[in-house]
Amino acid sequence: MRQPLVAGNWKMNGSRDLVRQMVEAIGPTAEQAQDVEVLICPPFVYLGDAQSQLQGTRVQLGAQNVSQEPKGAHTGEIAAGMLLECGCEYVIVGHSERRAMYHESDERVAEKFAAALDAGLKPILCVGETLEERNAGTTEPVVRRQLEAVLERSGAGAFGTAVIAYEPVWAIGTGHTATPEQAQGVHAFIRQLMGERDQAIADGVRILYGGSVNGENAAELFSQPDVDGGLVGGASLKPDDFRKIIQGAAR
Ligand code: PGA
């Protein structure tokens, strides 16, 4: 039985005030939804505030990016060990915005994934196709390529703790949510790919859906057999919406 995970990706949004509001709003919701794992990923600079305010709640903390290097002369970068020290349990790697705007290649994403894992963090690996790729019928090869870069480096066993997030690029921040059937189709494909390497890992790995998840559509998306929760952007900045999404993942 896979425990659903609902993760909020704040991107470059929020404030100290939002950290406070969000913890107040979702702390009790997470307490009620005992079977759901709840996670917020605020910007790096708010991790310290979030760490102290989340004490005593069931809400966990994650970061949005990590350096592939463990330390040293890398001005502006943040190492996995630092995230761990600031209370992070998870880190998002390979988000499509990082791939597209910051030129992170499959190989770089695989390095970051390995660095996170080595430090004891649980990576959330984002994969997903653009609209052009979907229209060209190449969704599956694209997702396979993105996943295999990480599997080659870290092996299927890494997904004993790591999480996969299927985020079709055309659905991110657009309001064009994938239909539950579209999401389920790709999730089942990803699980099958994992199964080619290790069936027990494939059965246990959590695959989140991301892309315009909101309080209204979450429950139906999460009811699909291979959808184990969500990676939520815009709606994770709205306390009421995010609470509904958490409730939508409760069984
Ligand atoms: P969105 O973003 O929910 O705003 O579409 C999801 C994501 O990018 O993780």
Coordinates of C-alpha atoms and ligand atoms in Angstrom, one line a residue:
M1 CA 0.0 0.0 0.0
R2 CA 1.6 3.3 -1.1
Q3 CA 1.1 6.2 1.2
P4 CA -0.2 9.3 -0.7
L5 CA 2.0 12.3 -0.7
V6 CA 0.9 15.9 -1.3
A7 CA 3.8 18.3 -1.9
G8 CA 3.6 22.0 -2.3
N9 CA 6.1 23.6 -4.6
W10 CA 6.1 27.3 -3.8
K11 CA 8.6 28.1 -6.6
M12 CA 9.9 31.7 -6.2
N13 CA 6.8 32.8 -4.2
G14 CA 5.8 33.4 -0.6
S15 CA 7.1 35.2 2.4
R16 CA 7.7 34.7 6.1
D17 CA 4.1 35.6 6.6
L18 CA 2.9 32.9 4.2
V19 CA 5.0 30.3 6.0
R20 CA 3.2 31.3 9.2
Q21 CA -0.3 31.3 7.6
M22 CA 0.3 28.0 5.8
V23 CA 1.5 26.1 8.9
E24 CA -1.5 27.4 10.8
A25 CA -3.8 26.3 8.0
I26 CA -2.4 22.9 7.1
G27 CA -1.0 21.7 10.4
P28 CA -4.5 20.6 11.7
T29 CA -5.5 19.3 8.2
A30 CA -2.4 17.0 8.1
E31 CA -3.3 15.9 11.6
Q32 CA -6.7 14.8 10.4
A33 CA -5.4 13.2 7.2
Q34 CA -3.1 10.7 9.0
D35 CA -2.7 8.5 6.0
V36 CA -1.4 11.3 3.8
E37 CA 2.2 12.6 3.9
V38 CA 2.2 16.4 3.5
L39 CA 5.2 18.4 2.4
I40 CA 5.9 22.0 1.7
C41 CA 8.9 23.2 -0.4
P42 CA 9.3 27.0 0.1
P43 CA 12.3 29.0 -1.2
F44 CA 15.6 28.2 0.5
V45 CA 15.6 31.4 2.5
Y46 CA 12.4 30.4 4.3
L47 CA 13.5 26.9 5.2
G48 CA 14.8 28.0 8.6
D49 CA 11.5 29.7 9.5
A50 CA 9.5 26.7 8.2
Q51 CA 11.7 24.2 10.1
S52 CA 11.0 25.9 13.4
Q53 CA 7.3 26.5 12.8
L54 CA 6.6 22.9 11.6
Q55 CA 7.9 21.5 14.9
G56 CA 5.3 19.3 16.4
T57 CA 3.2 19.1 13.1
R58 CA 3.0 16.2 10.6
V59 CA 4.0 18.5 7.8
Q60 CA 7.4 17.8 6.3
L61 CA 9.9 20.1 4.6
G62 CA 11.5 20.0 1.2
A63 CA 13.7 22.2 -1.1
Q64 CA 13.1 23.0 -4.7
N65 CA 16.7 22.4 -6.0
V66 CA 20.1 21.2 -4.9
S67 CA 23.7 21.4 -6.1
Q68 CA 25.3 18.3 -7.5
E69 CA 28.4 19.3 -5.6
P70 CA 28.8 18.5 -1.9
K71 CA 30.6 21.8 -1.0
G72 CA 33.2 24.3 -2.2
A73 CA 33.6 27.2 -4.5
H74 CA 30.2 27.3 -6.1
T75 CA 28.9 30.8 -5.3
G76 CA 25.1 30.9 -4.9
E77 CA 24.6 27.1 -4.8
I78 CA 23.2 25.0 -1.9
A79 CA 24.5 21.6 -1.0
A80 CA 22.3 18.6 -0.1
G81 CA 23.9 18.3 3.4
M82 CA 22.9 21.9 4.1
L83 CA 19.3 21.1 3.2
L84 CA 19.4 18.2 5.6
E85 CA 20.7 20.3 8.4
C86 CA 17.8 22.8 7.8
G87 CA 15.3 20.1 8.3
C88 CA 14.6 19.0 4.7
E89 CA 13.5 15.5 4.2
Y90 CA 12.9 15.9 0.4
V91 CA 14.2 17.8 -2.5
I92 CA 12.7 18.4 -6.0
V93 CA 15.1 17.6 -8.8
G94 CA 14.6 18.1 -12.5
H95 CA 11.6 20.4 -12.4
S96 CA 10.7 21.4 -16.0
E97 CA 11.4 25.0 -15.1
R98 CA 14.9 24.1 -14.1
R99 CA 15.4 22.0 -17.2
A100 CA 14.0 24.7 -19.6
M101 CA 15.1 28.0 -18.0
Y102 CA 18.3 26.9 -16.3
H103 CA 19.5 24.4 -18.9
E104 CA 19.6 21.4 -16.6
S105 CA 20.3 18.3 -18.8
D106 CA 19.2 14.8 -18.0
E107 CA 22.8 14.1 -16.9
R108 CA 22.9 17.1 -14.6
V109 CA 19.5 16.1 -13.1
A110 CA 20.9 12.6 -12.5
E111 CA 23.9 14.1 -10.7
K112 CA 21.7 16.2 -8.5
F113 CA 19.5 13.2 -7.8
A114 CA 22.5 11.2 -6.7
A115 CA 23.9 14.0 -4.6
A116 CA 20.6 14.3 -2.8
L117 CA 20.4 10.6 -2.2
D118 CA 24.0 10.4 -1.0
A119 CA 23.3 13.0 1.6
G120 CA 20.2 11.2 2.9
L121 CA 17.5 13.3 1.2
K122 CA 14.6 11.8 -0.7
P123 CA 14.6 13.2 -4.2
I124 CA 11.4 13.9 -6.0
L125 CA 12.3 13.4 -9.7
C126 CA 10.2 15.4 -12.1
V127 CA 9.6 14.1 -15.6
G128 CA 7.2 15.2 -18.3
E129 CA 6.7 16.1 -22.0
T130 CA 6.1 19.5 -23.6
L131 CA 3.0 20.1 -25.7
E132 CA 5.0 19.6 -28.9
E133 CA 6.3 16.3 -27.7
R134 CA 2.8 15.1 -26.8
N135 CA 1.4 16.2 -30.1
A136 CA 4.2 14.4 -31.9
G137 CA 3.3 11.3 -30.0
T138 CA 6.6 11.1 -28.1
T139 CA 5.4 11.4 -24.5
E140 CA 6.6 7.9 -23.7
P141 CA 10.1 8.1 -25.2
V142 CA 10.7 11.5 -23.5
V143 CA 9.6 10.2 -20.1
R144 CA 11.6 7.1 -20.6
R145 CA 14.8 9.1 -21.5
Q146 CA 14.4 11.4 -18.4
L147 CA 13.9 8.4 -16.1
E148 CA 16.6 6.2 -17.5
A149 CA 19.2 8.9 -17.1
V150 CA 18.6 8.7 -13.3
L151 CA 18.2 4.9 -13.3
E152 CA 21.5 4.4 -15.1
R153 CA 23.3 6.4 -12.5
S154 CA 21.5 5.6 -9.2
G155 CA 19.7 2.3 -10.0
A156 CA 16.1 1.3 -9.4
G157 CA 16.8 0.7 -5.7
A158 CA 17.1 4.5 -5.3
F159 CA 13.3 4.6 -5.7
G160 CA 12.9 2.7 -2.5
T161 CA 12.9 6.2 -1.0
A162 CA 12.8 8.5 -4.0
V163 CA 9.5 9.7 -5.5
I164 CA 8.6 10.4 -9.2
A165 CA 6.5 13.3 -10.2
Y166 CA 4.9 13.2 -13.7
E167 CA 4.4 16.8 -14.7
P168 CA 3.3 17.4 -18.3
V169 CA 4.9 20.7 -19.1
W170 CA 1.7 21.8 -20.9
A171 CA -0.3 21.4 -17.7
I172 CA 2.0 23.4 -15.4
G173 CA 0.6 26.8 -14.4
T174 CA -1.8 26.8 -17.4
G175 CA -5.0 25.6 -15.9
H176 CA -5.0 22.8 -18.5
T177 CA -4.9 19.9 -16.1
A178 CA -4.3 16.5 -17.6
T179 CA -7.5 14.4 -17.5
P180 CA -7.4 11.6 -14.9
E181 CA -7.2 9.2 -17.8
Q182 CA -4.2 11.0 -19.4
A183 CA -2.4 11.1 -16.0
Q184 CA -3.2 7.4 -15.3
G185 CA -1.9 6.4 -18.7
V186 CA 1.5 7.9 -18.2
H187 CA 1.7 6.8 -14.6
A188 CA 1.0 3.2 -15.5
F189 CA 3.7 3.5 -18.2
I190 CA 6.2 4.8 -15.7
R191 CA 5.4 2.0 -13.3
Q192 CA 5.8 -0.5 -16.1
L193 CA 9.2 0.9 -16.9
M194 CA 10.3 0.6 -13.3
G195 CA 9.0 -2.9 -13.3
E196 CA 11.3 -3.8 -16.1
R197 CA 14.1 -3.2 -13.6
D198 CA 12.6 -4.2 -10.3
Q199 CA 9.0 -5.3 -9.7
A200 CA 9.0 -4.7 -6.0
I201 CA 10.4 -1.2 -6.4
A202 CA 7.8 -0.5 -9.2
D203 CA 5.0 -1.6 -6.9
G204 CA 6.2 0.6 -4.0
V205 CA 7.4 3.8 -5.7
R206 CA 5.1 6.8 -5.4
I207 CA 4.3 8.6 -8.6
L208 CA 2.8 12.0 -8.1
Y209 CA 0.9 14.0 -10.7
G210 CA 1.7 17.7 -11.1
G211 CA 0.2 20.4 -13.4
S212 CA -2.7 22.6 -12.4
V213 CA -3.9 20.5 -9.5
N214 CA -6.4 22.4 -7.4
G215 CA -9.0 21.8 -4.7
E216 CA -11.6 20.9 -7.2
N217 CA -9.8 18.3 -9.4
A218 CA -7.4 16.7 -6.8
A219 CA -9.6 14.0 -5.5
E220 CA -10.5 12.6 -8.9
L221 CA -6.9 12.7 -10.1
F222 CA -5.7 11.0 -6.9
S223 CA -8.4 8.3 -7.2
Q224 CA -6.6 6.8 -10.3
P225 CA -4.8 3.5 -9.4
D226 CA -1.3 4.7 -10.2
V227 CA -1.6 8.3 -9.0
D228 CA -0.2 8.5 -5.5
G229 CA -0.7 12.1 -4.7
G230 CA 0.4 15.4 -6.3
L231 CA 3.1 18.0 -6.7
V232 CA 1.2 21.3 -6.5
G233 CA 2.4 24.7 -7.6
G234 CA 0.0 27.6 -7.7
A235 CA -2.7 26.0 -5.4
S236 CA 0.0 25.3 -2.7
L237 CA 0.2 29.1 -2.1
K238 CA -3.5 29.2 -1.2
P239 CA -4.1 27.8 2.3
D240 CA -7.8 26.8 1.6
D241 CA -7.0 25.2 -1.7
F242 CA -4.0 23.3 -0.4
R243 CA -6.1 22.0 2.5
K244 CA -8.7 20.7 0.1
I245 CA -6.0 19.0 -1.9
I246 CA -4.7 17.2 1.2
Q247 CA -8.2 16.1 2.0
G248 CA -8.6 14.9 -1.6
A249 CA -5.7 12.5 -1.1
A250 CA -7.1 11.0 2.1
R251 CA -8.4 7.5 1.6
Ligands
PGA1 P1 1.1 24.2 -11.0 O1 2.6 23.8 -10.9 O2 0.3 23.4 -9.9 O3 1.0 25.7 -10.7 O4 0.6 23.9 -12.4 C1 3.0 22.5 -10.6 C2 4.5 22.4 -10.6 O5 5.2 23.1 -11.4 O6 5.1 21.6 -9.8

